[in-house]
Amino acid sequence: MLRTAYLLLSFLLITVLCFSQQKLAINGSSTAACAGSSNNNFCWVKLLTDYYVSIAQPVTLLNTAAFGENIYQCMPTGYVPPSGRPTPNTINNITNSLNWNPNVVLINYPSNWYDVWSVTEIMACYRRIRREVQMAGKLLFVTTTQPRTGFTASGRARLKEIKDSILDQFGNYAINFWDGIANPVDNTILPAYRYCCDDVHLNDVGHAILFERVRNKNIFSAGAPLSLQSATLSAKAMNGVVRLQAKVLGTDLLEIELQKSNNSSVFSKVETIQAAQQQDVTYDFEDKTPFTGTNYYRLKITEKGGRVLYSKITTVVINKDDLIIDKLFINGAGLQVYLQDYNHVTNYSYKVMVTDATGRLVQTKQFLITPVTPVQFSIPLSNFKAGVYILTIHGQKGETVTARFIIPF
């Protein structure tokens, strides 16, 4: 009985350990397939898995890297490449890896065909792969290019340019397989790291460096590199327009998008901006067409590594009693004013005041408007001098709206 219980407990423990193991999928070409190493034990992939065993965190590995593979062959199943480019290899591509349900995907395509294809199309492939991984809810790390002595000078320069693009676009999720391995003078492989028998691959010492750089990324840690540190959003309504201010702290951010909703569940885009790279930046947004009632706002922030995060939701209420200026412009007839007024269901009185930049009252008028949509009226400007003026409109229920206009010189 005790023996049976012991065996059952052992089985359950083994099951828990197996299911708790992290799963790593590697897509790539010959370097990830251990080319250049004297035997597989010195390959950067084997060194990596051995390292996780040594710290009692063994990983389950799916390595589909193959000699001669290229970035187009990694593209998702169903992708149609440009004319003259390879189609996805459905045995080794990103779709195959994601179907395996890994925790982390790592892609390593160092150089194949990069001396022929444009930087633009190559980076478009990387971004498409990132989107696939992001949509699957997984984490993606991308290695940069590696130096390749066998390329011409222009080809080697292009490899360096692609390296810079990967570091720029993937930020903390890029793993640098170039710096310190490439000769900075001519972009060839430094002799200490060059495989003896070709001008393409790295030797055991080179593979050891690649391993160290992947290990140092701590790719399975819950604290894997996050470029976003904090994001706050504040909002207030003024004259029917919602003004919002976003404060974002972080680096390597790709995009910040302001979103809104009238039900706190389905959000739509208000505005998108390209994120700056400073540590602490403030962005100002304006929503000129808010919903009547409660407006829910949030920030959608995309890191260069592909991770998407959201700020806390902030709310602003636009009451149906609000008086809103829809349009304000000057033409030959004077200042044209168009209002949105939810109180305007019958004849309605508006008191209009115009003051100059010093606060001096320049003109006051009373308008009685019959039901029209939108409410509109005109203020003659023939006696006004050039300058800045403030228009203030009071509705008979106490609502007030102000706006600035300029009469040019």
JSON list of C-alpha atoms in Angstrom, two decimals, residues 146-353:
[
{"chain": "A", "resi": 146, "resn": "GLN", "atom": "CA", "xyz": [25.80, 38.38, -37.26]},
{"chain": "A", "resi": 147, "resn": "PRO", "atom": "CA", "xyz": [28.87, 39.44, -39.27]},
{"chain": "A", "resi": 148, "resn": "ARG", "atom": "CA", "xyz": [29.56, 37.38, -42.39]},
{"chain": "A", "resi": 149, "resn": "THR", "atom": "CA", "xyz": [33.02, 37.72, -43.86]},
{"chain": "A", "resi": 150, "resn": "GLY", "atom": "CA", "xyz": [32.00, 36.05, -47.11]},
{"chain": "A", "resi": 151, "resn": "PHE", "atom": "CA", "xyz": [29.74, 38.95, -48.12]},
{"chain": "A", "resi": 152, "resn": "THR", "atom": "CA", "xyz": [31.01, 41.89, -50.15]},
{"chain": "A", "resi": 153, "resn": "ALA", "atom": "CA", "xyz": [31.70, 45.17, -48.35]},
{"chain": "A", "resi": 154, "resn": "SER", "atom": "CA", "xyz": [28.25, 46.49, -49.27]},
{"chain": "A", "resi": 155, "resn": "GLY", "atom": "CA", "xyz": [26.61, 43.27, -48.11]},
{"chain": "A", "resi": 156, "resn": "ARG", "atom": "CA", "xyz": [28.44, 43.42, -44.78]},
{"chain": "A", "resi": 157, "resn": "ALA", "atom": "CA", "xyz": [27.41, 47.07, -44.38]},
{"chain": "A", "resi": 158, "resn": "ARG", "atom": "CA", "xyz": [23.80, 46.06, -44.96]},
{"chain": "A", "resi": 159, "resn": "LEU", "atom": "CA", "xyz": [24.05, 43.42, -42.24]},
{"chain": "A", "resi": 160, "resn": "LYS", "atom": "CA", "xyz": [25.16, 46.15, -39.85]},
{"chain": "A", "resi": 161, "resn": "GLU", "atom": "CA", "xyz": [22.27, 48.36, -40.93]},
{"chain": "A", "resi": 162, "resn": "ILE", "atom": "CA", "xyz": [19.80, 45.52, -40.27]},
{"chain": "A", "resi": 163, "resn": "LYS", "atom": "CA", "xyz": [21.43, 44.96, -36.88]},
{"chain": "A", "resi": 164, "resn": "ASP", "atom": "CA", "xyz": [20.83, 48.61, -36.00]},
{"chain": "A", "resi": 165, "resn": "SER", "atom": "CA", "xyz": [17.21, 48.39, -37.22]},
{"chain": "A", "resi": 166, "resn": "ILE", "atom": "CA", "xyz": [16.49, 45.31, -35.09]},
{"chain": "A", "resi": 167, "resn": "LEU", "atom": "CA", "xyz": [17.96, 46.95, -32.00]},
{"chain": "A", "resi": 168, "resn": "ASP", "atom": "CA", "xyz": [15.91, 50.07, -32.68]},
{"chain": "A", "resi": 169, "resn": "GLN", "atom": "CA", "xyz": [12.59, 48.38, -33.41]},
{"chain": "A", "resi": 170, "resn": "PHE", "atom": "CA", "xyz": [12.73, 45.57, -30.84]},
{"chain": "A", "resi": 171, "resn": "GLY", "atom": "CA", "xyz": [14.49, 47.39, -28.03]},
{"chain": "A", "resi": 172, "resn": "ASN", "atom": "CA", "xyz": [14.89, 45.25, -24.92]},
{"chain": "A", "resi": 173, "resn": "TYR", "atom": "CA", "xyz": [13.58, 42.23, -26.81]},
{"chain": "A", "resi": 174, "resn": "ALA", "atom": "CA", "xyz": [16.49, 42.31, -29.25]},
{"chain": "A", "resi": 175, "resn": "ILE", "atom": "CA", "xyz": [19.59, 40.22, -28.48]},
{"chain": "A", "resi": 176, "resn": "ASN", "atom": "CA", "xyz": [22.81, 41.66, -29.85]},
{"chain": "A", "resi": 177, "resn": "PHE", "atom": "CA", "xyz": [24.73, 39.01, -31.80]},
{"chain": "A", "resi": 178, "resn": "TRP", "atom": "CA", "xyz": [26.91, 41.59, -33.57]},
{"chain": "A", "resi": 179, "resn": "ASP", "atom": "CA", "xyz": [28.81, 44.01, -31.35]},
{"chain": "A", "resi": 180, "resn": "GLY", "atom": "CA", "xyz": [32.11, 42.63, -30.12]},
{"chain": "A", "resi": 181, "resn": "ILE", "atom": "CA", "xyz": [31.97, 39.82, -32.68]},
{"chain": "A", "resi": 182, "resn": "ALA", "atom": "CA", "xyz": [32.19, 41.95, -35.81]},
{"chain": "A", "resi": 183, "resn": "ASN", "atom": "CA", "xyz": [35.32, 43.85, -36.80]},
{"chain": "A", "resi": 184, "resn": "PRO", "atom": "CA", "xyz": [34.21, 47.51, -36.56]},
{"chain": "A", "resi": 185, "resn": "VAL", "atom": "CA", "xyz": [36.53, 48.46, -39.43]},
{"chain": "A", "resi": 186, "resn": "ASP", "atom": "CA", "xyz": [35.15, 46.23, -42.18]},
{"chain": "A", "resi": 187, "resn": "ASN", "atom": "CA", "xyz": [32.21, 44.31, -40.56]},
{"chain": "A", "resi": 188, "resn": "THR", "atom": "CA", "xyz": [33.92, 40.94, -40.97]},
{"chain": "A", "resi": 189, "resn": "ILE", "atom": "CA", "xyz": [33.98, 38.25, -38.27]},
{"chain": "A", "resi": 190, "resn": "LEU", "atom": "CA", "xyz": [36.79, 38.91, -35.82]},
{"chain": "A", "resi": 191, "resn": "PRO", "atom": "CA", "xyz": [39.41, 36.13, -36.19]},
{"chain": "A", "resi": 192, "resn": "ALA", "atom": "CA", "xyz": [38.99, 34.95, -32.58]},
{"chain": "A", "resi": 193, "resn": "TYR", "atom": "CA", "xyz": [35.37, 33.98, -33.31]},
{"chain": "A", "resi": 194, "resn": "ARG", "atom": "CA", "xyz": [35.50, 32.82, -36.94]},
{"chain": "A", "resi": 195, "resn": "TYR", "atom": "CA", "xyz": [34.83, 29.15, -37.70]},
{"chain": "A", "resi": 196, "resn": "CYS", "atom": "CA", "xyz": [37.93, 27.71, -39.34]},
{"chain": "A", "resi": 197, "resn": "CYS", "atom": "CA", "xyz": [36.32, 26.29, -42.42]},
{"chain": "A", "resi": 198, "resn": "ASP", "atom": "CA", "xyz": [34.13, 29.02, -43.89]},
{"chain": "A", "resi": 199, "resn": "ASP", "atom": "CA", "xyz": [33.54, 32.77, -43.81]},
{"chain": "A", "resi": 200, "resn": "VAL", "atom": "CA", "xyz": [29.99, 32.44, -42.46]},
{"chain": "A", "resi": 201, "resn": "HIS", "atom": "CA", "xyz": [29.82, 30.80, -39.05]},
{"chain": "A", "resi": 202, "resn": "LEU", "atom": "CA", "xyz": [31.18, 31.27, -35.54]},
{"chain": "A", "resi": 203, "resn": "ASN", "atom": "CA", "xyz": [33.43, 28.86, -33.66]},
{"chain": "A", "resi": 204, "resn": "ASP", "atom": "CA", "xyz": [33.01, 27.47, -30.13]},
{"chain": "A", "resi": 205, "resn": "VAL", "atom": "CA", "xyz": [34.19, 30.73, -28.57]},
{"chain": "A", "resi": 206, "resn": "GLY", "atom": "CA", "xyz": [31.70, 32.68, -30.67]},
{"chain": "A", "resi": 207, "resn": "HIS", "atom": "CA", "xyz": [28.87, 30.33, -29.74]},
{"chain": "A", "resi": 208, "resn": "ALA", "atom": "CA", "xyz": [29.78, 30.81, -26.05]},
{"chain": "A", "resi": 209, "resn": "ILE", "atom": "CA", "xyz": [29.31, 34.57, -26.46]},
{"chain": "A", "resi": 210, "resn": "LEU", "atom": "CA", "xyz": [25.92, 34.08, -28.14]},
{"chain": "A", "resi": 211, "resn": "PHE", "atom": "CA", "xyz": [24.86, 31.83, -25.27]},
{"chain": "A", "resi": 212, "resn": "GLU", "atom": "CA", "xyz": [25.91, 34.42, -22.68]},
{"chain": "A", "resi": 213, "resn": "ARG", "atom": "CA", "xyz": [23.90, 37.14, -24.39]},
{"chain": "A", "resi": 214, "resn": "VAL", "atom": "CA", "xyz": [20.75, 35.03, -24.51]},
{"chain": "A", "resi": 215, "resn": "ARG", "atom": "CA", "xyz": [21.26, 33.89, -20.92]},
{"chain": "A", "resi": 216, "resn": "ASN", "atom": "CA", "xyz": [21.69, 37.48, -19.75]},
{"chain": "A", "resi": 217, "resn": "LYS", "atom": "CA", "xyz": [18.29, 38.42, -21.18]},
{"chain": "A", "resi": 218, "resn": "ASN", "atom": "CA", "xyz": [16.66, 36.16, -18.58]},
{"chain": "A", "resi": 219, "resn": "ILE", "atom": "CA", "xyz": [13.96, 35.38, -21.13]},
{"chain": "A", "resi": 220, "resn": "PHE", "atom": "CA", "xyz": [11.76, 33.28, -18.85]},
{"chain": "A", "resi": 221, "resn": "SER", "atom": "CA", "xyz": [11.77, 35.63, -15.89]},
{"chain": "A", "resi": 222, "resn": "ALA", "atom": "CA", "xyz": [8.50, 37.22, -14.82]},
{"chain": "A", "resi": 223, "resn": "GLY", "atom": "CA", "xyz": [10.58, 40.37, -14.84]},
{"chain": "A", "resi": 224, "resn": "ALA", "atom": "CA", "xyz": [11.59, 39.97, -18.46]},
{"chain": "A", "resi": 225, "resn": "PRO", "atom": "CA", "xyz": [12.56, 43.36, -19.88]},
{"chain": "A", "resi": 226, "resn": "LEU", "atom": "CA", "xyz": [9.70, 45.81, -19.76]},
{"chain": "A", "resi": 227, "resn": "SER", "atom": "CA", "xyz": [10.36, 49.10, -21.46]},
{"chain": "A", "resi": 228, "resn": "LEU", "atom": "CA", "xyz": [7.21, 50.74, -20.05]},
{"chain": "A", "resi": 229, "resn": "GLN", "atom": "CA", "xyz": [7.54, 51.72, -16.40]},
{"chain": "A", "resi": 230, "resn": "SER", "atom": "CA", "xyz": [4.40, 53.77, -15.77]},
{"chain": "A", "resi": 231, "resn": "ALA", "atom": "CA", "xyz": [1.55, 55.47, -17.61]},
{"chain": "A", "resi": 232, "resn": "THR", "atom": "CA", "xyz": [-1.12, 57.82, -16.25]},
{"chain": "A", "resi": 233, "resn": "LEU", "atom": "CA", "xyz": [-3.97, 59.59, -18.00]},
{"chain": "A", "resi": 234, "resn": "SER", "atom": "CA", "xyz": [-5.91, 62.61, -16.77]},
{"chain": "A", "resi": 235, "resn": "ALA", "atom": "CA", "xyz": [-8.92, 64.24, -18.46]},
{"chain": "A", "resi": 236, "resn": "LYS", "atom": "CA", "xyz": [-11.23, 67.21, -18.10]},
{"chain": "A", "resi": 237, "resn": "ALA", "atom": "CA", "xyz": [-14.08, 68.64, -20.18]},
{"chain": "A", "resi": 238, "resn": "MET", "atom": "CA", "xyz": [-14.11, 72.22, -21.36]},
{"chain": "A", "resi": 239, "resn": "ASN", "atom": "CA", "xyz": [-16.59, 73.72, -23.80]},
{"chain": "A", "resi": 240, "resn": "GLY", "atom": "CA", "xyz": [-17.68, 70.28, -24.91]},
{"chain": "A", "resi": 241, "resn": "VAL", "atom": "CA", "xyz": [-14.12, 69.21, -25.71]},
{"chain": "A", "resi": 242, "resn": "VAL", "atom": "CA", "xyz": [-12.28, 66.70, -23.55]},
{"chain": "A", "resi": 243, "resn": "ARG", "atom": "CA", "xyz": [-8.64, 67.56, -23.00]},
{"chain": "A", "resi": 244, "resn": "LEU", "atom": "CA", "xyz": [-6.43, 64.71, -21.89]},
{"chain": "A", "resi": 245, "resn": "GLN", "atom": "CA", "xyz": [-2.86, 64.52, -20.71]},
{"chain": "A", "resi": 246, "resn": "ALA", "atom": "CA", "xyz": [-0.84, 61.32, -20.73]},
{"chain": "A", "resi": 247, "resn": "LYS", "atom": "CA", "xyz": [2.33, 60.95, -18.70]},
{"chain": "A", "resi": 248, "resn": "VAL", "atom": "CA", "xyz": [4.43, 58.00, -19.81]},
{"chain": "A", "resi": 249, "resn": "LEU", "atom": "CA", "xyz": [7.66, 56.85, -18.23]},
{"chain": "A", "resi": 250, "resn": "GLY", "atom": "CA", "xyz": [9.72, 54.37, -20.22]},
{"chain": "A", "resi": 251, "resn": "THR", "atom": "CA", "xyz": [12.05, 53.74, -23.13]},
{"chain": "A", "resi": 252, "resn": "ASP", "atom": "CA", "xyz": [11.88, 51.68, -26.32]},
{"chain": "A", "resi": 253, "resn": "LEU", "atom": "CA", "xyz": [8.17, 52.39, -26.77]},
{"chain": "A", "resi": 254, "resn": "LEU", "atom": "CA", "xyz": [6.82, 51.99, -30.28]},
{"chain": "A", "resi": 255, "resn": "GLU", "atom": "CA", "xyz": [3.41, 53.62, -30.12]},
{"chain": "A", "resi": 256, "resn": "ILE", "atom": "CA", "xyz": [0.92, 55.26, -27.78]},
{"chain": "A", "resi": 257, "resn": "GLU", "atom": "CA", "xyz": [-2.75, 55.24, -28.69]},
{"chain": "A", "resi": 258, "resn": "LEU", "atom": "CA", "xyz": [-5.53, 57.11, -26.92]},
{"chain": "A", "resi": 259, "resn": "GLN", "atom": "CA", "xyz": [-8.75, 55.07, -26.86]},
{"chain": "A", "resi": 260, "resn": "LYS", "atom": "CA", "xyz": [-12.28, 55.87, -25.73]},
{"chain": "A", "resi": 261, "resn": "SER", "atom": "CA", "xyz": [-15.51, 54.03, -25.04]},
{"chain": "A", "resi": 262, "resn": "ASN", "atom": "CA", "xyz": [-19.07, 54.80, -23.97]},
{"chain": "A", "resi": 263, "resn": "ASN", "atom": "CA", "xyz": [-19.47, 51.51, -22.09]},
{"chain": "A", "resi": 264, "resn": "SER", "atom": "CA", "xyz": [-15.97, 50.79, -20.63]},
{"chain": "A", "resi": 265, "resn": "SER", "atom": "CA", "xyz": [-15.66, 47.53, -22.59]},
{"chain": "A", "resi": 266, "resn": "VAL", "atom": "CA", "xyz": [-15.47, 48.29, -26.33]},
{"chain": "A", "resi": 267, "resn": "PHE", "atom": "CA", "xyz": [-12.84, 50.94, -27.08]},
{"chain": "A", "resi": 268, "resn": "SER", "atom": "CA", "xyz": [-12.06, 52.81, -30.28]},
{"chain": "A", "resi": 269, "resn": "LYS", "atom": "CA", "xyz": [-9.05, 54.89, -31.30]},
{"chain": "A", "resi": 270, "resn": "VAL", "atom": "CA", "xyz": [-9.04, 58.65, -30.82]},
{"chain": "A", "resi": 271, "resn": "GLU", "atom": "CA", "xyz": [-5.46, 59.37, -31.79]},
{"chain": "A", "resi": 272, "resn": "THR", "atom": "CA", "xyz": [-2.16, 57.57, -32.31]},
{"chain": "A", "resi": 273, "resn": "ILE", "atom": "CA", "xyz": [1.29, 59.03, -31.92]},
{"chain": "A", "resi": 274, "resn": "GLN", "atom": "CA", "xyz": [4.78, 57.69, -32.36]},
{"chain": "A", "resi": 275, "resn": "ALA", "atom": "CA", "xyz": [6.38, 57.38, -28.95]},
{"chain": "A", "resi": 276, "resn": "ALA", "atom": "CA", "xyz": [9.49, 59.37, -28.14]},
{"chain": "A", "resi": 277, "resn": "GLN", "atom": "CA", "xyz": [12.50, 57.75, -26.51]},
{"chain": "A", "resi": 278, "resn": "GLN", "atom": "CA", "xyz": [12.96, 60.06, -23.52]},
{"chain": "A", "resi": 279, "resn": "GLN", "atom": "CA", "xyz": [12.61, 58.58, -20.07]},
{"chain": "A", "resi": 280, "resn": "ASP", "atom": "CA", "xyz": [9.72, 60.82, -18.96]},
{"chain": "A", "resi": 281, "resn": "VAL", "atom": "CA", "xyz": [7.39, 62.41, -21.51]},
{"chain": "A", "resi": 282, "resn": "THR", "atom": "CA", "xyz": [4.04, 64.19, -21.37]},
{"chain": "A", "resi": 283, "resn": "TYR", "atom": "CA", "xyz": [1.59, 63.97, -24.28]},
{"chain": "A", "resi": 284, "resn": "ASP", "atom": "CA", "xyz": [-1.50, 66.15, -24.79]},
{"chain": "A", "resi": 285, "resn": "PHE", "atom": "CA", "xyz": [-4.57, 64.85, -26.61]},
{"chain": "A", "resi": 286, "resn": "GLU", "atom": "CA", "xyz": [-7.91, 66.41, -27.47]},
{"chain": "A", "resi": 287, "resn": "ASP", "atom": "CA", "xyz": [-11.23, 64.67, -28.12]},
{"chain": "A", "resi": 288, "resn": "LYS", "atom": "CA", "xyz": [-13.50, 67.10, -29.94]},
{"chain": "A", "resi": 289, "resn": "THR", "atom": "CA", "xyz": [-16.38, 64.63, -30.34]},
{"chain": "A", "resi": 290, "resn": "PRO", "atom": "CA", "xyz": [-17.02, 63.07, -26.94]},
{"chain": "A", "resi": 291, "resn": "PHE", "atom": "CA", "xyz": [-20.07, 60.96, -26.22]},
{"chain": "A", "resi": 292, "resn": "THR", "atom": "CA", "xyz": [-23.01, 62.40, -24.35]},
{"chain": "A", "resi": 293, "resn": "GLY", "atom": "CA", "xyz": [-22.87, 60.90, -20.88]},
{"chain": "A", "resi": 294, "resn": "THR", "atom": "CA", "xyz": [-19.85, 59.04, -19.49]},
{"chain": "A", "resi": 295, "resn": "ASN", "atom": "CA", "xyz": [-16.72, 58.85, -21.64]},
{"chain": "A", "resi": 296, "resn": "TYR", "atom": "CA", "xyz": [-14.13, 56.20, -20.73]},
{"chain": "A", "resi": 297, "resn": "TYR", "atom": "CA", "xyz": [-10.52, 56.81, -21.80]},
{"chain": "A", "resi": 298, "resn": "ARG", "atom": "CA", "xyz": [-7.37, 54.71, -21.62]},
{"chain": "A", "resi": 299, "resn": "LEU", "atom": "CA", "xyz": [-3.92, 54.48, -23.20]},
{"chain": "A", "resi": 300, "resn": "LYS", "atom": "CA", "xyz": [-2.84, 51.53, -25.30]},
{"chain": "A", "resi": 301, "resn": "ILE", "atom": "CA", "xyz": [0.95, 51.35, -25.23]},
{"chain": "A", "resi": 302, "resn": "THR", "atom": "CA", "xyz": [2.97, 49.10, -27.54]},
{"chain": "A", "resi": 303, "resn": "GLU", "atom": "CA", "xyz": [6.59, 48.40, -26.69]},
{"chain": "A", "resi": 304, "resn": "LYS", "atom": "CA", "xyz": [9.11, 47.86, -29.44]},
{"chain": "A", "resi": 305, "resn": "GLY", "atom": "CA", "xyz": [9.32, 44.24, -28.36]},
{"chain": "A", "resi": 306, "resn": "GLY", "atom": "CA", "xyz": [5.64, 43.80, -29.24]},
{"chain": "A", "resi": 307, "resn": "ARG", "atom": "CA", "xyz": [4.12, 43.68, -25.75]},
{"chain": "A", "resi": 308, "resn": "VAL", "atom": "CA", "xyz": [0.88, 45.68, -25.40]},
{"chain": "A", "resi": 309, "resn": "LEU", "atom": "CA", "xyz": [-0.15, 47.27, -22.10]},
{"chain": "A", "resi": 310, "resn": "TYR", "atom": "CA", "xyz": [-3.02, 49.54, -21.03]},
{"chain": "A", "resi": 311, "resn": "SER", "atom": "CA", "xyz": [-3.26, 52.40, -18.56]},
{"chain": "A", "resi": 312, "resn": "LYS", "atom": "CA", "xyz": [-5.99, 52.66, -15.97]},
{"chain": "A", "resi": 313, "resn": "ILE", "atom": "CA", "xyz": [-9.29, 53.97, -17.32]},
{"chain": "A", "resi": 314, "resn": "THR", "atom": "CA", "xyz": [-10.22, 57.58, -16.62]},
{"chain": "A", "resi": 315, "resn": "THR", "atom": "CA", "xyz": [-13.75, 58.97, -17.07]},
{"chain": "A", "resi": 316, "resn": "VAL", "atom": "CA", "xyz": [-15.31, 62.28, -18.06]},
{"chain": "A", "resi": 317, "resn": "VAL", "atom": "CA", "xyz": [-19.06, 63.03, -18.04]},
{"chain": "A", "resi": 318, "resn": "ILE", "atom": "CA", "xyz": [-20.56, 65.22, -20.76]},
{"chain": "A", "resi": 319, "resn": "ASN", "atom": "CA", "xyz": [-23.99, 66.27, -19.49]},
{"chain": "A", "resi": 320, "resn": "LYS", "atom": "CA", "xyz": [-26.96, 66.69, -21.80]},
{"chain": "A", "resi": 321, "resn": "ASP", "atom": "CA", "xyz": [-27.33, 70.20, -20.38]},
{"chain": "A", "resi": 322, "resn": "ASP", "atom": "CA", "xyz": [-23.92, 71.17, -21.73]},
{"chain": "A", "resi": 323, "resn": "LEU", "atom": "CA", "xyz": [-23.64, 74.00, -24.19]},
{"chain": "A", "resi": 324, "resn": "ILE", "atom": "CA", "xyz": [-21.07, 73.20, -26.88]},
{"chain": "A", "resi": 325, "resn": "ILE", "atom": "CA", "xyz": [-19.55, 75.32, -29.62]},
{"chain": "A", "resi": 326, "resn": "ASP", "atom": "CA", "xyz": [-19.51, 73.15, -32.73]},
{"chain": "A", "resi": 327, "resn": "LYS", "atom": "CA", "xyz": [-17.87, 75.64, -35.10]},
{"chain": "A", "resi": 328, "resn": "LEU", "atom": "CA", "xyz": [-16.46, 79.13, -34.88]},
{"chain": "A", "resi": 329, "resn": "PHE", "atom": "CA", "xyz": [-15.10, 81.00, -37.89]},
{"chain": "A", "resi": 330, "resn": "ILE", "atom": "CA", "xyz": [-14.86, 84.44, -39.48]},
{"chain": "A", "resi": 331, "resn": "ASN", "atom": "CA", "xyz": [-16.14, 85.30, -42.92]},
{"chain": "A", "resi": 332, "resn": "GLY", "atom": "CA", "xyz": [-17.39, 88.42, -44.69]},
{"chain": "A", "resi": 333, "resn": "ALA", "atom": "CA", "xyz": [-20.53, 88.55, -42.56]},
{"chain": "A", "resi": 334, "resn": "GLY", "atom": "CA", "xyz": [-18.61, 88.50, -39.28]},
{"chain": "A", "resi": 335, "resn": "LEU", "atom": "CA", "xyz": [-18.07, 85.87, -36.62]},
{"chain": "A", "resi": 336, "resn": "GLN", "atom": "CA", "xyz": [-20.14, 82.77, -37.37]},
{"chain": "A", "resi": 337, "resn": "VAL", "atom": "CA", "xyz": [-21.10, 80.71, -34.30]},
{"chain": "A", "resi": 338, "resn": "TYR", "atom": "CA", "xyz": [-22.64, 77.22, -34.39]},
{"chain": "A", "resi": 339, "resn": "LEU", "atom": "CA", "xyz": [-23.83, 75.72, -31.09]},
{"chain": "A", "resi": 340, "resn": "GLN", "atom": "CA", "xyz": [-24.89, 72.32, -29.90]},
{"chain": "A", "resi": 341, "resn": "ASP", "atom": "CA", "xyz": [-27.39, 72.86, -27.09]},
{"chain": "A", "resi": 342, "resn": "TYR", "atom": "CA", "xyz": [-29.36, 69.97, -25.65]},
{"chain": "A", "resi": 343, "resn": "ASN", "atom": "CA", "xyz": [-31.68, 72.44, -23.87]},
{"chain": "A", "resi": 344, "resn": "HIS", "atom": "CA", "xyz": [-32.79, 73.99, -27.11]},
{"chain": "A", "resi": 345, "resn": "VAL", "atom": "CA", "xyz": [-36.24, 72.54, -27.67]},
{"chain": "A", "resi": 346, "resn": "THR", "atom": "CA", "xyz": [-38.19, 75.79, -27.90]},
{"chain": "A", "resi": 347, "resn": "ASN", "atom": "CA", "xyz": [-37.44, 79.51, -28.25]},
{"chain": "A", "resi": 348, "resn": "TYR", "atom": "CA", "xyz": [-34.29, 80.01, -26.25]},
{"chain": "A", "resi": 349, "resn": "SER", "atom": "CA", "xyz": [-32.38, 83.10, -25.13]},
{"chain": "A", "resi": 350, "resn": "TYR", "atom": "CA", "xyz": [-28.59, 83.47, -25.29]},
{"chain": "A", "resi": 351, "resn": "LYS", "atom": "CA", "xyz": [-26.55, 86.35, -23.90]},
{"chain": "A", "resi": 352, "resn": "VAL", "atom": "CA", "xyz": [-23.35, 86.82, -25.91]},
{"chain": "A", "resi": 353, "resn": "MET", "atom": "CA", "xyz": [-20.39, 88.82, -24.63]}
]
